[in-house]
mmCIF file with all atom_site columns, C-alpha atoms (C1' of nucleotides) in Angstrom:
data_model
loop_
_atom_site.group_PDB
_atom_site.id
_atom_site.type_symbol
_atom_site.label_atom_id
_atom_site.label_alt_id
_atom_site.label_comp_id
_atom_site.label_asym_id
_atom_site.label_entity_id
_atom_site.label_seq_id
_atom_site.pdbx_PDB_ins_code
_atom_site.Cartn_x
_atom_site.Cartn_y
_atom_site.Cartn_z
_atom_site.occupancy
_atom_site.B_iso_or_equiv
_atom_site.pdbx_formal_charge
_atom_site.auth_seq_id
_atom_site.auth_comp_id
_atom_site.auth_asym_id
_atom_site.auth_atom_id
_atom_site.pdbx_PDB_model_num
ATOM 1   C CA    . MET U 1 1   ? 9.654   -11.145 -15.416 1.00 0.00 ? 21  MET U CA    1
ATOM 2   C CA    . ASN U 1 2   ? 6.666   -8.857  -15.565 1.00 0.00 ? 22  ASN U CA    1
ATOM 3   C CA    . PHE U 1 3   ? 4.451   -7.782  -18.428 1.00 0.00 ? 23  PHE U CA    1
ATOM 4   C CA    . TRP U 1 4   ? 3.169   -4.312  -19.271 1.00 0.00 ? 24  TRP U CA    1
ATOM 5   C CA    . LEU U 1 5   ? 1.233   -2.320  -21.833 1.00 0.00 ? 25  LEU U CA    1
ATOM 6   C CA    . PHE U 1 6   ? 2.246   1.029   -23.327 1.00 0.00 ? 26  PHE U CA    1
ATOM 7   C CA    . LYS U 1 7   ? -0.374  3.168   -24.980 1.00 0.00 ? 27  LYS U CA    1
ATOM 8   C CA    . SER U 1 8   ? 0.388   5.528   -27.822 1.00 0.00 ? 28  SER U CA    1
ATOM 9   C CA    . GLU U 1 9   ? -1.288  7.249   -30.734 1.00 0.00 ? 29  GLU U CA    1
ATOM 10  C CA    . THR U 1 10  ? 0.001   6.912   -34.268 1.00 0.00 ? 30  THR U CA    1
ATOM 11  C CA    . THR U 1 11  ? -0.138  10.689  -34.708 1.00 0.00 ? 31  THR U CA    1
ATOM 12  C CA    . THR U 1 12  ? 2.133   11.179  -31.678 1.00 0.00 ? 32  THR U CA    1
ATOM 13  C CA    . TRP U 1 13  ? 4.456   8.173   -31.734 1.00 0.00 ? 33  TRP U CA    1
ATOM 14  C CA    . SER U 1 14  ? 3.796   5.386   -34.222 1.00 0.00 ? 34  SER U CA    1
ATOM 15  C CA    . TRP U 1 15  ? 4.864   1.762   -34.179 1.00 0.00 ? 35  TRP U CA    1
ATOM 16  C CA    . ASP U 1 16  ? 6.967   2.480   -37.290 1.00 0.00 ? 36  ASP U CA    1
ATOM 17  C CA    . GLN U 1 17  ? 8.798   5.241   -35.425 1.00 0.00 ? 37  GLN U CA    1
ATOM 18  C CA    . GLN U 1 18  ? 9.399   2.926   -32.492 1.00 0.00 ? 38  GLN U CA    1
ATOM 19  C CA    . ARG U 1 19  ? 10.706  0.157   -34.757 1.00 0.00 ? 39  ARG U CA    1
ATOM 20  C CA    . ALA U 1 20  ? 12.939  2.613   -36.608 1.00 0.00 ? 40  ALA U CA    1
ATOM 21  C CA    . LYS U 1 21  ? 14.807  3.211   -33.331 1.00 0.00 ? 41  LYS U CA    1
ATOM 22  C CA    . GLY U 1 22  ? 15.991  -0.389  -33.433 1.00 0.00 ? 42  GLY U CA    1
ATOM 23  C CA    . ASP U 1 23  ? 17.852  -1.876  -30.491 1.00 0.00 ? 43  ASP U CA    1
ATOM 24  C CA    . ALA U 1 24  ? 18.828  1.582   -29.236 1.00 0.00 ? 44  ALA U CA    1
ATOM 25  C CA    . GLY U 1 25  ? 15.175  2.098   -28.368 1.00 0.00 ? 45  GLY U CA    1
ATOM 26  C CA    . GLU U 1 26  ? 13.685  5.303   -27.095 1.00 0.00 ? 46  GLU U CA    1
ATOM 27  C CA    . GLU U 1 27  ? 12.593  7.023   -23.900 1.00 0.00 ? 47  GLU U CA    1
ATOM 28  C CA    . TRP U 1 28  ? 8.919   6.532   -23.088 1.00 0.00 ? 48  TRP U CA    1
ATOM 29  C CA    . SER U 1 29  ? 8.746   10.184  -22.117 1.00 0.00 ? 49  SER U CA    1
ATOM 30  C CA    . GLY U 1 30  ? 5.845   12.520  -21.623 1.00 0.00 ? 50  GLY U CA    1
ATOM 31  C CA    . VAL U 1 31  ? 3.892   10.544  -19.047 1.00 0.00 ? 51  VAL U CA    1
ATOM 32  C CA    . ARG U 1 32  ? 2.354   12.971  -16.530 1.00 0.00 ? 52  ARG U CA    1
ATOM 33  C CA    . ASN U 1 33  ? 0.284   10.601  -14.471 1.00 0.00 ? 53  ASN U CA    1
ATOM 34  C CA    . TYR U 1 34  ? 1.347   9.218   -11.101 1.00 0.00 ? 54  TYR U CA    1
ATOM 35  C CA    . GLN U 1 35  ? -0.136  5.753   -11.528 1.00 0.00 ? 55  GLN U CA    1
ATOM 36  C CA    . ALA U 1 36  ? 1.574   5.317   -14.876 1.00 0.00 ? 56  ALA U CA    1
ATOM 37  C CA    . ARG U 1 37  ? 4.859   6.614   -13.481 1.00 0.00 ? 57  ARG U CA    1
ATOM 38  C CA    . ASN U 1 38  ? 4.664   4.259   -10.530 1.00 0.00 ? 58  ASN U CA    1
ATOM 39  C CA    . PHE U 1 39  ? 4.262   1.289   -12.859 1.00 0.00 ? 59  PHE U CA    1
ATOM 40  C CA    . MET U 1 40  ? 7.310   2.429   -14.824 1.00 0.00 ? 60  MET U CA    1
ATOM 41  C CA    . ARG U 1 41  ? 9.305   2.540   -11.582 1.00 0.00 ? 61  ARG U CA    1
ATOM 42  C CA    . GLN U 1 42  ? 8.472   -1.138  -11.093 1.00 0.00 ? 62  GLN U CA    1
ATOM 43  C CA    . MET U 1 43  ? 9.778   -2.146  -14.509 1.00 0.00 ? 63  MET U CA    1
ATOM 44  C CA    . ARG U 1 44  ? 13.038  -4.069  -14.811 1.00 0.00 ? 64  ARG U CA    1
ATOM 45  C CA    . ILE U 1 45  ? 15.373  -4.542  -17.729 1.00 0.00 ? 65  ILE U CA    1
ATOM 46  C CA    . GLY U 1 46  ? 14.166  -7.485  -19.792 1.00 0.00 ? 66  GLY U CA    1
ATOM 47  C CA    . ASP U 1 47  ? 10.467  -7.080  -18.927 1.00 0.00 ? 67  ASP U CA    1
ATOM 48  C CA    . LEU U 1 48  ? 8.189   -7.213  -21.949 1.00 0.00 ? 68  LEU U CA    1
ATOM 49  C CA    . GLY U 1 49  ? 5.322   -4.959  -22.928 1.00 0.00 ? 69  GLY U CA    1
ATOM 50  C CA    . PHE U 1 50  ? 2.628   -4.589  -25.549 1.00 0.00 ? 70  PHE U CA    1
ATOM 51  C CA    . PHE U 1 51  ? 2.521   -1.540  -27.806 1.00 0.00 ? 71  PHE U CA    1
ATOM 52  C CA    . TYR U 1 52  ? -1.123  -0.432  -28.007 1.00 0.00 ? 72  TYR U CA    1
ATOM 53  C CA    . LEU U 1 53  ? -2.490  2.259   -30.311 1.00 0.00 ? 73  LEU U CA    1
ATOM 54  C CA    . SER U 1 54  ? -5.469  4.215   -29.021 1.00 0.00 ? 74  SER U CA    1
ATOM 55  C CA    . GLN U 1 55  ? -7.907  6.479   -30.870 1.00 0.00 ? 75  GLN U CA    1
ATOM 56  C CA    . LYS U 1 56  ? -7.614  5.268   -34.451 1.00 0.00 ? 76  LYS U CA    1
ATOM 57  C CA    . GLU U 1 57  ? -6.290  1.695   -34.593 1.00 0.00 ? 77  GLU U CA    1
ATOM 58  C CA    . LYS U 1 58  ? -7.385  0.683   -31.084 1.00 0.00 ? 78  LYS U CA    1
ATOM 59  C CA    . ALA U 1 59  ? -5.270  -2.457  -31.220 1.00 0.00 ? 79  ALA U CA    1
ATOM 60  C CA    . VAL U 1 60  ? -2.192  -4.122  -29.760 1.00 0.00 ? 80  VAL U CA    1
ATOM 61  C CA    . VAL U 1 61  ? 0.284   -4.125  -32.627 1.00 0.00 ? 81  VAL U CA    1
ATOM 62  C CA    . GLY U 1 62  ? 3.656   -5.164  -31.242 1.00 0.00 ? 82  GLY U CA    1
ATOM 63  C CA    . VAL U 1 63  ? 5.915   -6.303  -28.445 1.00 0.00 ? 83  VAL U CA    1
ATOM 64  C CA    . VAL U 1 64  ? 8.526   -4.131  -26.752 1.00 0.00 ? 84  VAL U CA    1
ATOM 65  C CA    . GLN U 1 65  ? 11.197  -4.745  -24.141 1.00 0.00 ? 85  GLN U CA    1
ATOM 66  C CA    . ILE U 1 66  ? 12.421  -2.598  -21.279 1.00 0.00 ? 86  ILE U CA    1
ATOM 67  C CA    . ILE U 1 67  ? 16.053  -1.629  -21.925 1.00 0.00 ? 87  ILE U CA    1
ATOM 68  C CA    . ALA U 1 68  ? 16.531  1.059   -19.255 1.00 0.00 ? 88  ALA U CA    1
ATOM 69  C CA    . GLU U 1 69  ? 14.845  1.346   -15.875 1.00 0.00 ? 89  GLU U CA    1
ATOM 70  C CA    . ALA U 1 70  ? 13.145  4.484   -14.581 1.00 0.00 ? 90  ALA U CA    1
ATOM 71  C CA    . HIS U 1 71  ? 15.185  7.675   -14.890 1.00 0.00 ? 91  HIS U CA    1
ATOM 72  C CA    . PRO U 1 72  ? 14.315  11.393  -15.091 1.00 0.00 ? 92  PRO U CA    1
ATOM 73  C CA    . ASP U 1 73  ? 12.146  12.335  -18.065 1.00 0.00 ? 93  ASP U CA    1
ATOM 74  C CA    . SER U 1 74  ? 14.311  14.457  -20.363 1.00 0.00 ? 94  SER U CA    1
ATOM 75  C CA    . THR U 1 75  ? 11.292  16.361  -21.670 1.00 0.00 ? 95  THR U CA    1
ATOM 76  C CA    . THR U 1 76  ? 10.717  18.183  -18.379 1.00 0.00 ? 96  THR U CA    1
ATOM 77  C CA    . ASP U 1 77  ? 12.673  19.762  -15.520 1.00 0.00 ? 97  ASP U CA    1
ATOM 78  C CA    . ASP U 1 78  ? 9.988   18.623  -13.107 1.00 0.00 ? 98  ASP U CA    1
ATOM 79  C CA    . GLU U 1 79  ? 11.667  15.998  -10.937 1.00 0.00 ? 99  GLU U CA    1
ATOM 80  C CA    . ARG U 1 80  ? 8.416   14.183  -10.323 1.00 0.00 ? 100 ARG U CA    1
ATOM 81  C CA    . TRP U 1 81  ? 8.343   12.660  -13.790 1.00 0.00 ? 101 TRP U CA    1
ATOM 82  C CA    . GLU U 1 82  ? 10.387  9.651   -14.794 1.00 0.00 ? 102 GLU U CA    1
ATOM 83  C CA    . CYS U 1 83  ? 10.353  7.221   -17.668 1.00 0.00 ? 103 CYS U CA    1
ATOM 84  C CA    . VAL U 1 84  ? 11.879  3.983   -18.920 1.00 0.00 ? 104 VAL U CA    1
ATOM 85  C CA    . ASP U 1 85  ? 13.469  3.218   -22.291 1.00 0.00 ? 105 ASP U CA    1
ATOM 86  C CA    . ILE U 1 86  ? 11.922  0.586   -24.545 1.00 0.00 ? 106 ILE U CA    1
ATOM 87  C CA    . LYS U 1 87  ? 12.817  -1.065  -27.823 1.00 0.00 ? 107 LYS U CA    1
ATOM 88  C CA    . ALA U 1 88  ? 10.607  -2.789  -30.378 1.00 0.00 ? 108 ALA U CA    1
ATOM 89  C CA    . VAL U 1 89  ? 11.034  -6.572  -30.313 1.00 0.00 ? 109 VAL U CA    1
ATOM 90  C CA    . ARG U 1 90  ? 8.559   -7.802  -32.905 1.00 0.00 ? 110 ARG U CA    1
ATOM 91  C CA    . THR U 1 91  ? 5.320   -7.002  -34.687 1.00 0.00 ? 111 THR U CA    1
ATOM 92  C CA    . LEU U 1 92  ? 2.297   -9.202  -34.058 1.00 0.00 ? 112 LEU U CA    1
ATOM 93  C CA    . ALA U 1 93  ? 1.326   -11.268 -37.098 1.00 0.00 ? 113 ALA U CA    1
ATOM 94  C CA    . THR U 1 94  ? -2.214  -9.991  -36.569 1.00 0.00 ? 114 THR U CA    1
ATOM 95  C CA    . PRO U 1 95  ? -3.056  -6.891  -34.526 1.00 0.00 ? 115 PRO U CA    1
ATOM 96  C CA    . VAL U 1 96  ? -5.348  -7.665  -31.594 1.00 0.00 ? 116 VAL U CA    1
ATOM 97  C CA    . SER U 1 97  ? -8.195  -5.168  -31.568 1.00 0.00 ? 117 SER U CA    1
ATOM 98  C CA    . LEU U 1 98  ? -9.829  -3.607  -28.537 1.00 0.00 ? 118 LEU U CA    1
ATOM 99  C CA    . GLN U 1 99  ? -13.075 -5.164  -29.723 1.00 0.00 ? 119 GLN U CA    1
ATOM 100 C CA    . GLN U 1 100 ? -11.500 -8.622  -29.579 1.00 0.00 ? 120 GLN U CA    1
ATOM 101 C CA    . ILE U 1 101 ? -10.078 -7.909  -26.149 1.00 0.00 ? 121 ILE U CA    1
ATOM 102 C CA    . LYS U 1 102 ? -13.404 -6.672  -24.812 1.00 0.00 ? 122 LYS U CA    1
ATOM 103 C CA    . SER U 1 103 ? -15.293 -9.656  -26.172 1.00 0.00 ? 123 SER U CA    1
ATOM 104 C CA    . ASP U 1 104 ? -12.904 -12.272 -24.754 1.00 0.00 ? 124 ASP U CA    1
ATOM 105 C CA    . PRO U 1 105 ? -13.965 -13.396 -21.263 1.00 0.00 ? 125 PRO U CA    1
ATOM 106 C CA    . ARG U 1 106 ? -10.343 -14.292 -20.441 1.00 0.00 ? 126 ARG U CA    1
ATOM 107 C CA    . LEU U 1 107 ? -9.443  -10.618 -20.843 1.00 0.00 ? 127 LEU U CA    1
ATOM 108 C CA    . SER U 1 108 ? -12.352 -9.055  -18.986 1.00 0.00 ? 128 SER U CA    1
ATOM 109 C CA    . GLU U 1 109 ? -10.105 -8.018  -16.084 1.00 0.00 ? 129 GLU U CA    1
ATOM 110 C CA    . MET U 1 110 ? -7.506  -6.302  -18.256 1.00 0.00 ? 130 MET U CA    1
ATOM 111 C CA    . VAL U 1 111 ? -6.726  -2.760  -17.170 1.00 0.00 ? 131 VAL U CA    1
ATOM 112 C CA    . LEU U 1 112 ? -7.289  -1.718  -20.774 1.00 0.00 ? 132 LEU U CA    1
ATOM 113 C CA    . VAL U 1 113 ? -10.922 -2.729  -20.227 1.00 0.00 ? 133 VAL U CA    1
ATOM 114 C CA    . THR U 1 114 ? -11.408 -1.661  -16.614 1.00 0.00 ? 134 THR U CA    1
ATOM 115 C CA    . ASN U 1 115 ? -9.439  1.611   -16.726 1.00 0.00 ? 135 ASN U CA    1
ATOM 116 C CA    . SER U 1 116 ? -9.192  2.642   -20.328 1.00 0.00 ? 136 SER U CA    1
ATOM 117 C CA    . ARG U 1 117 ? -7.528  5.962   -19.588 1.00 0.00 ? 137 ARG U CA    1
ATOM 118 C CA    . LEU U 1 118 ? -4.378  4.648   -17.937 1.00 0.00 ? 138 LEU U CA    1
ATOM 119 C CA    . SER U 1 119 ? -1.523  4.987   -20.432 1.00 0.00 ? 139 SER U CA    1
ATOM 120 C CA    . VAL U 1 120 ? 0.989   2.606   -18.832 1.00 0.00 ? 140 VAL U CA    1
ATOM 121 C CA    . GLN U 1 121 ? -0.420  -0.497  -17.221 1.00 0.00 ? 141 GLN U CA    1
ATOM 122 C CA    . PRO U 1 122 ? 0.427   -3.993  -15.961 1.00 0.00 ? 142 PRO U CA    1
ATOM 123 C CA    . VAL U 1 123 ? -0.599  -7.128  -17.872 1.00 0.00 ? 143 VAL U CA    1
ATOM 124 C CA    . THR U 1 124 ? -0.856  -10.518 -16.170 1.00 0.00 ? 144 THR U CA    1
ATOM 125 C CA    . GLU U 1 125 ? 1.032   -13.543 -17.472 1.00 0.00 ? 145 GLU U CA    1
ATOM 126 C CA    . ASP U 1 126 ? -2.249  -15.176 -18.505 1.00 0.00 ? 146 ASP U CA    1
ATOM 127 C CA    . GLU U 1 127 ? -3.424  -12.079 -20.350 1.00 0.00 ? 147 GLU U CA    1
ATOM 128 C CA    . TRP U 1 128 ? -0.038  -11.881 -22.045 1.00 0.00 ? 148 TRP U CA    1
ATOM 129 C CA    . ALA U 1 129 ? -0.367  -15.448 -23.327 1.00 0.00 ? 149 ALA U CA    1
ATOM 130 C CA    . VAL U 1 130 ? -3.929  -14.933 -24.563 1.00 0.00 ? 150 VAL U CA    1
ATOM 131 C CA    . ILE U 1 131 ? -3.092  -11.810 -26.538 1.00 0.00 ? 151 ILE U CA    1
ATOM 132 C CA    . CYS U 1 132 ? 0.061   -13.339 -28.012 1.00 0.00 ? 152 CYS U CA    1
ATOM 133 C CA    . SER U 1 133 ? -2.055  -16.269 -29.115 1.00 0.00 ? 153 SER U CA    1
ATOM 134 C CA    . LEU U 1 134 ? -4.741  -14.029 -30.639 1.00 0.00 ? 154 LEU U CA    1
ATOM 135 C CA    . GLY U 1 135 ? -1.985  -12.099 -32.379 1.00 0.00 ? 155 GLY U CA    1
ATOM 136 C CA    . GLY U 1 136 ? -0.538  -15.241 -33.919 1.00 0.00 ? 156 GLY U CA    1
ATOM 137 C CA    . ASP U 1 137 ? 2.622   -14.928 -31.868 1.00 0.00 ? 157 ASP U CA    1
ATOM 138 C CA    . ALA U 1 138 ? 4.498   -17.275 -29.564 1.00 0.00 ? 158 ALA U CA    1
ATOM 139 C CA    . PRO U 1 139 ? 4.262   -16.013 -25.957 1.00 0.00 ? 159 PRO U CA    1
ATOM 140 C CA    . SER U 1 140 ? 7.898   -15.531 -25.010 1.00 0.00 ? 160 SER U CA    1
ATOM 141 C "C1'" . DG  D 2 1   ? -17.800 15.686  -32.420 1.00 0.00 ? 11  DG  D "C1'" 1
ATOM 142 C "C1'" . DC  D 2 2   ? -19.750 14.090  -28.175 1.00 0.00 ? 12  DC  D "C1'" 1
ATOM 143 C "C1'" . DC  D 2 3   ? -19.505 12.759  -23.675 1.00 0.00 ? 13  DC  D "C1'" 1
ATOM 144 C "C1'" . DA  D 2 4   ? -18.383 9.666   -19.699 1.00 0.00 ? 14  DA  D "C1'" 1
ATOM 145 C "C1'" . DA  D 2 5   ? -14.726 8.659   -16.732 1.00 0.00 ? 15  DA  D "C1'" 1
ATOM 146 C "C1'" . DC  D 2 6   ? -11.043 10.082  -14.459 1.00 0.00 ? 16  DC  D "C1'" 1
ATOM 147 C "C1'" . DG  D 2 7   ? -7.208  13.083  -12.621 1.00 0.00 ? 17  DG  D "C1'" 1
ATOM 148 C "C1'" . DT  D 2 8   ? -5.703  17.545  -10.967 1.00 0.00 ? 18  DT  D "C1'" 1
ATOM 149 C "C1'" . DT  D 2 9   ? -6.133  22.018  -9.011  1.00 0.00 ? 19  DT  D "C1'" 1
ATOM 150 C "C1'" . DG  D 2 10  ? -7.295  25.354  -5.794  1.00 0.00 ? 20  DG  D "C1'" 1
ATOM 151 C "C1'" . DG  D 2 11  ? -10.530 27.723  -2.611  1.00 0.00 ? 21  DG  D "C1'" 1
ATOM 152 C "C1'" . DC  D 2 12  ? -12.414 27.133  1.684   1.00 0.00 ? 22  DC  D "C1'" 1
ATOM 153 C "C1'" . DG  S 2 1   ? -8.932  17.492  4.106   1.00 0.00 ? 8   DG  S "C1'" 1
ATOM 154 C "C1'" . DC  S 2 2   ? -13.052 18.157  1.307   1.00 0.00 ? 9   DC  S "C1'" 1
ATOM 155 C "C1'" . DC  S 2 3   ? -15.077 19.000  -2.899  1.00 0.00 ? 10  DC  S "C1'" 1
ATOM 156 C "C1'" . DA  S 2 4   ? -16.416 21.860  -6.938  1.00 0.00 ? 11  DA  S "C1'" 1
ATOM 157 C "C1'" . DA  S 2 5   ? -14.552 23.265  -11.144 1.00 0.00 ? 12  DA  S "C1'" 1
ATOM 158 C "C1'" . DC  S 2 6   ? -11.916 22.308  -14.763 1.00 0.00 ? 13  DC  S "C1'" 1
ATOM 159 C "C1'" . DG  S 2 7   ? -8.967  19.795  -18.185 1.00 0.00 ? 14  DG  S "C1'" 1
ATOM 160 C "C1'" . DT  S 2 8   ? -7.779  15.562  -20.614 1.00 0.00 ? 15  DT  S "C1'" 1
ATOM 161 C "C1'" . DT  S 2 9   ? -8.279  11.008  -22.433 1.00 0.00 ? 16  DT  S "C1'" 1
ATOM 162 C "C1'" . DG  S 2 10  ? -10.199 7.821   -25.355 1.00 0.00 ? 17  DG  S "C1'" 1
ATOM 163 C "C1'" . DG  S 2 11  ? -14.136 4.965   -26.956 1.00 0.00 ? 18  DG  S "C1'" 1
ATOM 164 C "C1'" . DC  S 2 12  ? -18.056 5.455   -29.619 1.00 0.00 ? 19  DC  S "C1'" 1
#
DNA sequence: GCCAACGTTGGC
DNA sequence: GCCAACGTTGGC
């Protein structure tokens, strides 16, 4: 089991929209960055991820699960781009802000901190547990 | 709204 | 294959 982080903006794709898709989930389409795509290729069904909102909220707000492994991105004919499907699993009791993440020494190596522009990124098991704890959630 | 960091493109 | 120019992202 691996852990990931998906970055979105409320104005583009909100947590409410993601949750409204229910167990059917939705394609994480539109990624046009090789590093991000390569991480998606490594994802397996059942892996968990955080849903992070950049720009306005700047906080981890929920947990998602991979429900389909990498496949062609339906929003382009360009064969280079692939995406996975994810579904919302639960909302964190308390959103974990970027400020909190940056100020916590246990999270200083997070990709969110060291490479803030990467939109799909890996999260270590330790980082996963810390953020779940800060969010008032059991780390499962 | 600004700007630093980063990725991509294209000329050589 | 290098690198300058350009575009985009995202925190502040």
